[in-house]
Coordinates of C-alpha atoms in Angstrom, one line a residue:
X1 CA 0.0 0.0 0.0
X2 CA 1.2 3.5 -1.1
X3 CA -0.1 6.7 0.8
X4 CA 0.5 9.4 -1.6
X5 CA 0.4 9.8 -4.8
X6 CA 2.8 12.9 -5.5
X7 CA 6.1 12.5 -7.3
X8 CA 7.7 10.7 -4.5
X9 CA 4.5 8.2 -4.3
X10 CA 4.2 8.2 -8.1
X11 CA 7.7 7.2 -8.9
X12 CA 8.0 4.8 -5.7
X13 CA 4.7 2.9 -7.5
X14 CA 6.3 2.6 -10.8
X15 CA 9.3 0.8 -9.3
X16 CA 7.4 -1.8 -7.6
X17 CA 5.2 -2.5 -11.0
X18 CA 8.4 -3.1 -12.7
X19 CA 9.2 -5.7 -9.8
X20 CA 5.9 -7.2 -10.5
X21 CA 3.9 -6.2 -7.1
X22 CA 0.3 -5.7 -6.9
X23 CA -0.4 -1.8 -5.9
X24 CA -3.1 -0.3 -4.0
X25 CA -2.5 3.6 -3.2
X26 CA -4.2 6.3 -2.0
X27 CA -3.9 10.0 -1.6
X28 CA -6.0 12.9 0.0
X29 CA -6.2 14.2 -4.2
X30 CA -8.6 12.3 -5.7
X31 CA -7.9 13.8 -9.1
X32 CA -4.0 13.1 -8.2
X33 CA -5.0 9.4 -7.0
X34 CA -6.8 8.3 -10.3
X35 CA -3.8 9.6 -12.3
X36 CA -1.1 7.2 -10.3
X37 CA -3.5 4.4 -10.2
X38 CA -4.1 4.6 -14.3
X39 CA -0.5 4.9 -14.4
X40 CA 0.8 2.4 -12.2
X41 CA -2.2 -0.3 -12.8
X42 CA -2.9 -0.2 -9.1
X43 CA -6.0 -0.5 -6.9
X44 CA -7.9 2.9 -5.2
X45 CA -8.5 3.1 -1.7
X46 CA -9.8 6.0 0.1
X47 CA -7.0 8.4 2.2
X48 CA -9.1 7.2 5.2
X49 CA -9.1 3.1 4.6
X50 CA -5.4 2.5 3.7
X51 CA -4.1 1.7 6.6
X52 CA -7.1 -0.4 7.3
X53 CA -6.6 -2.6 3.6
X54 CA -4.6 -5.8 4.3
X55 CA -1.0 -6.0 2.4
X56 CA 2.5 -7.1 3.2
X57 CA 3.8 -3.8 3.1
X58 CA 3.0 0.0 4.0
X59 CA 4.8 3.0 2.4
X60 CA 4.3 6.3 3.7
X61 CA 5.0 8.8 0.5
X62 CA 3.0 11.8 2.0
X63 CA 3.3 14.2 5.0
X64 CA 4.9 13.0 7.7
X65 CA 3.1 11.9 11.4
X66 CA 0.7 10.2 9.4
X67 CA 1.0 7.1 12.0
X68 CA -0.4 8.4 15.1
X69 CA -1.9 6.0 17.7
X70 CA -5.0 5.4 16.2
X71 CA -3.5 4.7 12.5
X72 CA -1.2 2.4 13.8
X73 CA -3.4 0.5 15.8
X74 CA -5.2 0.1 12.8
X75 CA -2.8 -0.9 10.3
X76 CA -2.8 -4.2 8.4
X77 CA 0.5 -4.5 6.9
X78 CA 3.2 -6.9 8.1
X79 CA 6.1 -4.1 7.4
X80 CA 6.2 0.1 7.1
X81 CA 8.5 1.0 5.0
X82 CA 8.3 4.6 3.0
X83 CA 9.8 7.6 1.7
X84 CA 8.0 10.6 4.0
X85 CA 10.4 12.2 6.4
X86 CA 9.0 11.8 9.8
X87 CA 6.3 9.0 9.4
X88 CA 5.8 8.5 13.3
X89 CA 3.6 10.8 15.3
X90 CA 5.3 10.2 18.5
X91 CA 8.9 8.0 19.1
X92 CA 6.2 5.9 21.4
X93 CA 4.6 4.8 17.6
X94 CA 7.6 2.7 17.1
X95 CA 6.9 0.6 20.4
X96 CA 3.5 0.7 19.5
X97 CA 4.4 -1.2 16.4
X98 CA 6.8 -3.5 17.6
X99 CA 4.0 -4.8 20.5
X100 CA 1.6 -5.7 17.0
X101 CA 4.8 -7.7 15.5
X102 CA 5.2 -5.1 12.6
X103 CA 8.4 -4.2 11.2
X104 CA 9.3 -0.7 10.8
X105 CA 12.3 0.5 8.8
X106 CA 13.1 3.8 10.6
X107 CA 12.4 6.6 8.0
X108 CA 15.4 8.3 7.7
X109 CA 17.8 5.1 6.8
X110 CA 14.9 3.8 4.7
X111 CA 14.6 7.4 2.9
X112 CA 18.5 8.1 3.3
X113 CA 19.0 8.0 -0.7
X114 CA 17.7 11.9 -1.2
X115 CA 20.6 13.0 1.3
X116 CA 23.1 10.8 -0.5
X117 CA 22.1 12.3 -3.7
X118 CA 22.1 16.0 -2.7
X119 CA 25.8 15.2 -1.3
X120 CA 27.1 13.9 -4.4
X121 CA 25.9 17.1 -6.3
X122 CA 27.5 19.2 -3.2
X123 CA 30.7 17.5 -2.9
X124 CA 31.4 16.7 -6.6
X125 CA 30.6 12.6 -6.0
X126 CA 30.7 10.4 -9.4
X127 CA 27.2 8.7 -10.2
X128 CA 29.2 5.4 -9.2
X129 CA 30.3 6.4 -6.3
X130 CA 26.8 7.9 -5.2
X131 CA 25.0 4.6 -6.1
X132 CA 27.6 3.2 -4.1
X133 CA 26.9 4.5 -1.2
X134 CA 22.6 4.0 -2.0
X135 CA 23.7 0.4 -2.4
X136 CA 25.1 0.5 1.4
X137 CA 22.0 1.8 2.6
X138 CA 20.8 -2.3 2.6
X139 CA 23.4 -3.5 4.8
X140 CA 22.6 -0.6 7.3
X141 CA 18.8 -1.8 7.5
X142 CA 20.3 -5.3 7.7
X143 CA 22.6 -4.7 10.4
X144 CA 19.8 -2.3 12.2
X145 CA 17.5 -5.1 11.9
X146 CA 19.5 -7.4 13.7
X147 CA 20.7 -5.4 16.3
X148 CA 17.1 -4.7 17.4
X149 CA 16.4 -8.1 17.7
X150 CA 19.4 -9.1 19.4
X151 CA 19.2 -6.3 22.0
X152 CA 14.9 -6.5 22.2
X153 CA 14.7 -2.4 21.1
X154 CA 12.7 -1.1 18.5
X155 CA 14.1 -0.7 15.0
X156 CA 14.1 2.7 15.6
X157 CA 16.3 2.6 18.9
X158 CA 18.4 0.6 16.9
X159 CA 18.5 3.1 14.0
X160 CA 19.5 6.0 16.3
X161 CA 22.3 4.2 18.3
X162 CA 23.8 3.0 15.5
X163 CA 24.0 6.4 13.7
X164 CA 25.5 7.8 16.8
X165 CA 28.0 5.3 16.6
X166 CA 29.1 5.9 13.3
X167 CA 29.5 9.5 13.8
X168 CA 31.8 9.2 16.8
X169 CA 33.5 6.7 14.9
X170 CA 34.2 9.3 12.0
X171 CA 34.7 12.3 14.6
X172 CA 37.7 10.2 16.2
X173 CA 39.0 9.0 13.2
X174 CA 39.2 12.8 11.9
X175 CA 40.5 14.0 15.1
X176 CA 43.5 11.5 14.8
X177 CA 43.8 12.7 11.2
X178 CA 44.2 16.1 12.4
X179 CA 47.1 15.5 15.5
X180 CA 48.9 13.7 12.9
X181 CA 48.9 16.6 10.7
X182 CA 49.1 19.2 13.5
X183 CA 45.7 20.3 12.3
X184 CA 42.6 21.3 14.8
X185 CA 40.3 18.8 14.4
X186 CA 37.9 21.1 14.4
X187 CA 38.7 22.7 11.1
X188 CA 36.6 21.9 7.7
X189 CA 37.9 19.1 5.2
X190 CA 39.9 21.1 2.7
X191 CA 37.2 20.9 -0.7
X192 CA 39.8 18.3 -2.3
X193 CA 39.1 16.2 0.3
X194 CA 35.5 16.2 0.7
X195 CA 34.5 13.3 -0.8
X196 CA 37.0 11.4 0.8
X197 CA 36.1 12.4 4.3
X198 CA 33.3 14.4 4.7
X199 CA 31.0 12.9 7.4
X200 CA 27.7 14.4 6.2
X201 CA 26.2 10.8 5.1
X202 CA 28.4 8.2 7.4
X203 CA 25.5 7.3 9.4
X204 CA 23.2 6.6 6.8
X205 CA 25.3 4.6 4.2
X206 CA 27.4 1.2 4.4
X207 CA 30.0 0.3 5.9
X208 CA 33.4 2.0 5.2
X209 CA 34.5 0.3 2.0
X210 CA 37.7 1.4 0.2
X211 CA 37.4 4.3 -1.8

C-alpha cells in the first residue's frame, strides 16, 4: 500500500510494477490518486481506509506523522516502510508497532538515498560512487534489523544508536587525522578532500569500504 500519490509516491509505485507487485494507493487528491493508479495499474483506496486494507507492506509517500496511535493500531501491513520524512507521530509509535509484530524501517535510513544524492551534487561525487553509497543503505537496515532483535529495542532505537556510533567513529578518526597533521580537528575538510572524508552521510550509508 502506497499513501501518496505525488512525485515521490508516483515514482516509488512505478518501481514496484516493474518488480511485479500488486499496488493499492491512496492519496488525500482524488484527481491526483486516479492519475497514479491509471498509471501504475494499481487498486484505489480512500485516504481514510489504507491503513485499514490488508497488504504485506506500507509505504508512507505523503506528510509525515501520518501514523499516530489510532492509525497504527489500525494498520494491516506486516512491514512500514516509506519515503515521508518523519512517518511516526510520536517515538512511542515505534513501540507501538513492535508490540503488534510489525516491522518498521526507521524513516530516515529507509529514505537516506535523497541525502546521498544531494551530497554527491554538493561535494562533486561520481554517479558510481553515489550509487555506491545508496547500495550501502541495505546493509545498514540489515545490520539495524539485527541489532534490534538481538538487543529487544525497536528498529528505531536501533537506527539511532547506531548512527551515533558511526558518527563518533568518524569524529575520532578525523581528530587523529588532524594530530597527525598538526591540524585542529575542528577545522573543515579542505574541498579536495571532501569526498573522501566528509562525514555528512556516514550514518546513513554502508559500511566503510575502500574508496
Amino acid at each position: 500500500m502506497i499513501q501518496g500519490c505525488g512525485n515521490v509516491g508516483h515514482a516509488h509505485a512505478a518501481l514496484l510494477q516493474s518488480a511485479g507487485a500488486r499496488l493499492i494507493m491512496s492519496d488525500i487528491d482524488p484527481a491526483r490518486a486516479e492519475r497514479a493508479v491509471r498509471s501504475a495499474g494499481a487498486e484505489l483506496v480512500s485516504a481514510g481506509r489504507v491503513m485499514e486494507v490488508e497488504g504485506d507492506i506500507f509505504a508512507p509517500c505523503a506528510l509525515g506523522g501520518t501514523l499516530d496511535e489510532s492509525g497504527a493500531s489500525r494498520l494491516r501491513a506486516a512491514v512500514v516502510v516509506g519515503a515521508a520524512n518523519n512517518q511516526l507521530a510520536t517515538p512511542a509509535i515505534g513501540d507501538l508497532l513492535a508490540r503488534r509484530s510489525i516491522l518498521y524501517v526507521p524513516d530516515y535510513v529507509a529514505n537516506a538515498g535523497g541525502v546521498l544524492s544531494g551530497c554527491g551534487e554538493i561535494l562533486g561525487w561520481r554517479h558510481a560512487e553515489v550509487e555506491r553509497r545508496i547500495e550501502g543503505i541495505g546493509e545498514t537496515v540489515r545490520q539495524l534489523l539485527e541489532r534490534a532483535a538481538a538487543e529487544n529495542i525497536t528498529p528505531a532505537t536501533a537506527a539511532d544508536a547506531l548512527a551515533v556510533e558511526r558518527l563518533a567513529a568518524k569524529k575520532g578518526e578525523r581528530r587523529r587525522d588532524a594530530s597527525r597533521s598538526g591540524r585542529s580537528g575542528l577545522l573543515a575538510c579542505r574541498p579536495a578532500r571532501r569526498s573522501k572524508d566528509c562525514t555528512c552521510s556516514d550514518a546513513l550509508r554502508g559500511p566503510a569500504t575502500e574508496r
